[in-house]
XYZ file of N, CA, C and O in Angstrom:
420
model
N 259.251 141.501 215.643
C 259.906 141.192 214.383
C 260.728 139.925 214.561
O 261.562 139.853 215.440
N 260.491 138.898 213.736
C 261.271 137.680 213.891
C 262.693 137.900 213.402
O 262.910 138.158 212.240
N 263.625 137.824 214.330
C 265.020 137.998 213.951
C 265.822 136.751 214.264
O 266.741 136.421 213.558
N 265.471 136.074 215.316
C 266.195 134.861 215.665
C 265.433 133.644 215.141
O 264.245 133.728 214.855
N 266.123 132.506 215.026
C 265.434 131.283 214.599
C 264.250 130.936 215.500
O 263.232 130.451 215.024
N 264.373 131.209 216.802
C 263.270 130.926 217.724
C 262.044 131.761 217.393
O 260.924 131.277 217.479
N 262.260 133.037 217.007
C 261.137 133.895 216.656
C 260.412 133.366 215.426
O 259.192 133.339 215.385
N 261.170 132.952 214.424
C 260.559 132.408 213.206
C 259.781 131.149 213.553
O 258.637 130.976 213.121
N 260.370 130.285 214.348
C 259.714 129.035 214.708
C 258.439 129.277 215.507
O 257.416 128.640 215.258
N 258.450 130.223 216.435
C 257.243 130.485 217.222
C 256.154 131.106 216.349
O 254.972 130.809 216.518
N 256.560 131.935 215.390
C 255.577 132.511 214.483
C 254.989 131.437 213.581
O 253.780 131.423 213.330
N 255.809 130.527 213.125
C 255.298 129.427 212.295
C 254.337 128.541 213.089
O 253.340 128.071 212.537
N 254.611 128.350 214.366
C 253.673 127.587 215.204
C 252.331 128.301 215.284
O 251.283 127.662 215.289
N 252.355 129.625 215.333
C 251.101 130.392 215.366
C 250.309 130.184 214.078
O 249.085 130.229 214.082
N 251.027 129.936 212.978
C 250.368 129.727 211.688
C 249.944 128.279 211.466
O 249.299 127.981 210.467
N 250.293 127.411 212.380
C 250.016 125.986 212.221
C 248.582 125.643 212.624
O 248.330 124.672 213.330
N 247.649 126.443 212.176
C 246.233 126.221 212.462
C 245.430 126.670 211.250
O 245.585 127.807 210.790
N 244.606 125.780 210.731
C 243.764 126.138 209.586
C 242.897 127.349 209.892
O 242.699 128.211 209.033
N 242.388 127.409 211.109
C 241.514 128.534 211.475
C 242.272 129.855 211.502
O 241.782 130.872 211.021
N 243.480 129.853 212.054
C 244.263 131.100 212.089
C 244.685 131.521 210.684
O 244.687 132.709 210.355
N 244.995 130.556 209.828
C 245.327 130.882 208.437
C 244.112 131.478 207.718
O 244.246 132.426 206.942
N 242.928 130.927 207.988
C 241.702 131.482 207.403
C 241.479 132.918 207.856
O 241.141 133.788 207.048
N 241.657 133.159 209.133
C 241.481 134.514 209.674
C 242.421 135.474 208.950
O 241.999 136.547 208.496
N 243.683 135.113 208.813
C 244.646 135.974 208.125
C 244.245 136.192 206.665
O 244.369 137.294 206.138
N 243.755 135.137 206.026
C 243.314 135.266 204.631
C 242.128 136.239 204.533
O 242.106 137.117 203.677
N 241.162 136.100 205.422
C 239.989 136.979 205.405
C 240.375 138.423 205.690
O 239.826 139.347 205.104
N 241.327 138.622 206.605
C 241.731 139.982 206.960
C 242.505 140.666 205.834
O 242.652 141.886 205.844
N 242.977 139.888 204.859
C 243.666 140.471 203.711
C 242.708 141.366 202.923
O 243.092 142.421 202.439
N 241.454 140.918 202.784
C 240.430 141.688 202.067
C 239.149 141.698 202.911
O 238.185 140.993 202.618
N 239.137 142.494 203.978
C 238.024 142.443 204.929
C 236.656 142.792 204.330
O 235.657 142.179 204.700
N 236.608 143.726 203.388
C 235.311 144.093 202.807
C 234.701 142.952 202.004
O 233.487 142.856 201.885
N 235.534 142.083 201.457
C 235.051 140.942 200.678
C 234.550 139.814 201.574
O 233.779 138.966 201.128
N 234.982 139.806 202.843
C 234.679 138.663 203.705
C 233.770 138.958 204.894
O 233.256 138.026 205.520
N 233.595 140.234 205.240
C 232.810 140.560 206.434
C 231.742 141.590 206.110
O 231.950 142.469 205.282
N 230.636 141.474 206.816
C 229.566 142.469 206.664
C 230.013 143.777 207.316
O 230.921 143.780 208.155
N 229.373 144.889 206.942
C 229.750 146.175 207.549
C 229.557 146.156 209.067
O 228.673 145.471 209.582
N 230.386 146.923 209.762
C 230.314 147.031 211.219
C 229.614 148.334 211.590
O 229.670 149.302 210.844
N 229.013 148.347 212.764
C 228.385 149.573 213.264
C 229.462 150.586 213.623
O 229.421 151.742 213.222
N 230.439 150.151 214.409
C 231.557 151.011 214.807
C 232.805 150.545 214.085
O 233.050 149.357 213.936
N 233.628 151.478 213.656
C 234.909 151.131 213.057
C 234.814 150.747 211.593
O 233.864 150.106 211.163
N 235.808 151.172 210.837
C 235.914 150.858 209.419
C 236.669 149.534 209.256
O 237.719 149.344 209.866
N 236.131 148.631 208.436
C 236.738 147.312 208.249
C 238.195 147.389 207.814
O 239.026 146.588 208.255
N 238.523 148.345 206.955
C 239.889 148.451 206.440
C 240.756 149.291 207.367
O 241.838 148.871 207.775
N 240.280 150.468 207.723
C 241.096 151.398 208.520
C 241.291 150.908 209.960
O 242.403 150.932 210.485
N 240.218 150.463 210.594
C 240.273 150.069 212.004
C 240.514 148.578 212.202
O 241.019 148.161 213.234
N 240.098 147.762 211.246
C 240.183 146.316 211.393
C 238.799 145.721 211.568
O 237.793 146.419 211.523
N 238.769 144.426 211.789
C 237.515 143.677 211.888
C 237.266 143.308 213.347
O 238.160 142.836 214.035
N 236.039 143.523 213.784
C 235.644 143.197 215.153
C 235.718 141.679 215.372
O 235.327 140.891 214.507
N 236.194 141.301 216.533
C 236.309 139.886 216.884
C 234.960 139.174 216.780
O 234.906 137.994 216.427
N 233.871 139.888 217.036
C 232.534 139.294 216.954
C 232.257 138.820 215.528
O 231.739 137.721 215.315
N 232.607 139.640 214.539
C 232.387 139.258 213.143
C 233.280 138.096 212.731
O 232.868 137.225 211.961
N 234.505 138.080 213.254
C 235.414 136.979 212.938
C 234.874 135.672 213.523
O 234.850 134.647 212.843
N 234.407 135.715 214.758
C 233.830 134.524 215.398
C 232.608 134.039 214.621
O 232.440 132.835 214.391
N 231.775 134.988 214.211
C 230.559 134.667 213.458
C 230.922 133.949 212.152
O 230.356 132.909 211.828
N 231.864 134.491 211.407
C 232.246 133.901 210.116
C 232.945 132.555 210.303
O 232.729 131.632 209.523
N 233.750 132.441 211.333
C 234.477 131.200 211.595
C 233.562 130.114 212.178
O 233.886 128.937 212.132
N 232.412 130.541 212.715
C 231.468 129.588 213.294
C 231.919 129.046 214.634
O 231.680 127.880 214.948
N 232.596 129.899 215.414
C 233.078 129.484 216.734
C 232.613 130.485 217.785
O 232.126 131.566 217.460
N 232.796 130.127 219.041
C 232.412 131.009 220.141
C 233.393 132.169 220.268
O 234.521 132.117 219.756
N 232.970 133.186 220.992
C 233.829 134.355 221.238
C 235.131 133.957 221.953
O 236.205 134.382 221.532
N 235.069 133.133 223.012
C 236.325 132.743 223.675
C 237.279 131.982 222.751
O 238.499 132.170 222.820
N 236.739 131.147 221.862
C 237.582 130.389 220.939
C 238.288 131.314 219.965
O 239.503 131.216 219.752
N 237.541 132.254 219.369
C 238.176 133.170 218.414
C 239.154 134.082 219.146
O 240.201 134.426 218.607
N 238.838 134.460 220.369
C 239.750 135.308 221.139
C 241.094 134.634 221.344
O 242.148 135.288 221.273
N 241.085 133.335 221.579
C 242.345 132.596 221.760
C 243.146 132.580 220.455
O 244.355 132.805 220.461
N 242.475 132.333 219.335
C 243.169 132.354 218.042
C 243.753 133.741 217.770
O 244.901 133.863 217.330
N 242.980 134.786 218.021
C 243.430 136.154 217.760
C 244.568 136.551 218.695
O 245.499 137.257 218.290
N 244.514 136.062 219.927
C 245.590 136.330 220.892
C 246.905 135.726 220.398
O 247.956 136.371 220.446
N 246.851 134.509 219.883
C 248.047 133.836 219.367
C 248.599 134.593 218.160
O 249.814 134.815 218.049
N 247.720 135.034 217.268
C 248.161 135.800 216.096
C 248.764 137.141 216.512
O 249.772 137.580 215.950
N 248.174 137.773 217.512
C 248.688 139.062 217.995
C 250.044 138.882 218.675
O 250.965 139.676 218.455
N 250.192 137.842 219.485
C 251.466 137.584 220.160
C 252.577 137.307 219.152
O 253.729 137.647 219.381
N 252.205 136.704 218.026
C 253.178 136.426 216.970
C 253.456 137.670 216.132
O 254.335 137.649 215.273
N 252.709 138.736 216.375
C 252.914 139.978 215.644
C 252.287 139.994 214.262
O 252.596 140.853 213.449
N 251.409 139.049 213.991
C 250.807 138.955 212.665
C 249.570 139.837 212.512
O 249.177 140.155 211.391
N 248.953 140.193 213.628
C 247.814 141.116 213.603
C 248.020 142.192 214.657
O 248.723 141.980 215.649
N 247.407 143.339 214.405
C 247.409 144.413 215.394
C 245.998 144.557 215.942
O 245.029 144.136 215.301
N 245.900 145.129 217.124
C 244.596 145.327 217.743
C 244.334 146.811 217.941
O 245.260 147.607 218.087
N 243.056 147.144 217.944
C 242.633 148.517 218.183
C 241.309 148.469 218.930
O 240.400 147.733 218.544
N 241.222 149.235 220.017
C 239.970 149.301 220.785
C 239.149 150.486 220.289
O 239.655 151.590 220.141
N 237.872 150.224 220.014
C 236.904 151.265 219.684
C 235.675 150.963 220.527
O 235.061 149.905 220.370
N 235.375 151.890 221.455
C 234.306 151.676 222.433
C 234.578 150.371 223.169
O 235.659 150.184 223.704
N 233.622 149.440 223.174
C 233.833 148.181 223.899
C 234.349 147.074 222.984
O 234.504 145.942 223.403
N 234.644 147.392 221.728
C 235.038 146.378 220.758
C 236.550 146.360 220.537
O 237.210 147.373 220.631
N 237.055 145.192 220.178
C 238.452 145.068 219.767
C 238.459 144.681 218.295
O 237.795 143.726 217.894
N 239.217 145.464 217.519
C 239.323 145.241 216.087
C 240.702 144.695 215.755
O 241.698 145.069 216.371
N 240.737 143.833 214.740
C 241.983 143.175 214.341
C 242.251 143.408 212.863
O 241.345 143.336 212.046
N 243.511 143.698 212.562
C 243.921 143.780 211.160
C 245.324 143.218 211.024
O 246.074 143.132 211.998
N 245.646 142.803 209.815
C 246.954 142.217 209.535
C 248.048 143.262 209.724
O 247.874 144.417 209.370
N 249.180 142.820 210.237
C 250.360 143.678 210.318
C 251.221 143.322 209.110
O 252.044 142.409 209.156
N 250.973 144.036 208.016
C 251.629 143.702 206.751
C 253.148 143.824 206.833
O 253.863 143.036 206.214
N 253.652 144.797 207.586
C 255.106 144.959 207.717
C 255.711 143.739 208.419
O 256.752 143.220 208.002
N 255.066 143.274 209.467
C 255.563 142.103 210.198
C 255.470 140.848 209.326
O 256.381 140.018 209.339
N 254.399 140.721 208.575
C 254.242 139.557 207.693
C 255.338 139.562 206.632
O 255.923 138.523 206.325
N 255.678 140.725 206.097
C 256.762 140.830 205.108
C 258.100 140.435 205.736
O 258.904 139.724 205.108
N 258.343 140.888 206.982
C 259.588 140.509 207.668
C 259.643 138.998 207.897
O 260.697 138.382 207.759
N 258.495 138.414 208.240
C 258.437 136.974 208.457
C 258.768 136.231 207.166
O 259.546 135.276 207.177
N 258.202 136.668 206.050
C 258.485 136.021 204.762
C 259.975 136.069 204.467
O 260.560 135.061 204.046
N 260.599 137.206 204.697
C 262.035 137.357 204.475
C 262.824 136.429 205.394
O 263.764 135.756 204.958
N 262.436 136.379 206.656
C 263.133 135.530 207.625
C 263.023 134.054 207.260
O 263.985 133.293 207.406
N 261.847 133.650 206.754
C 261.656 132.257 206.351
C 262.568 131.927 205.172
O 263.241 130.902 205.159
N 262.595 132.821 204.192
C 263.445 132.608 203.008
C 264.911 132.504 203.435
O 265.637 131.621 202.958
N 265.340 133.372 204.346
C 266.739 133.325 204.800
C 267.030 132.048 205.562
O 268.125 131.486 205.459
N 266.054 131.580 206.333
C 266.258 130.381 207.151
C 266.249 129.111 206.294
O 267.012 128.195 206.532
N 265.390 129.080 205.302
C 265.251 127.889 204.458
C 266.195 128.024 203.302
O 266.850 127.206 202.846
């Protein structure tokens, strides 16, 4: 949860990428942006990194780095199902970030 100015600034740095912003936008409505998955529900479990890489048009290692940055910033949560990692937005953290930005600015 961003509470200090440093936390807000580091989270904003995580958002300073068109690709990461796109990922967050797509994860807002996963059924509208991703094809069905074999394992895991797009809404309940999140979206598999493979599908995110496919839609973004990048390699698995590239999308993994973007997702790692978003996860470290607390903007997405991860869930393991079998050998897959699923990602979904952390709406509570995003709401706290919005509040922190408003208070800071």
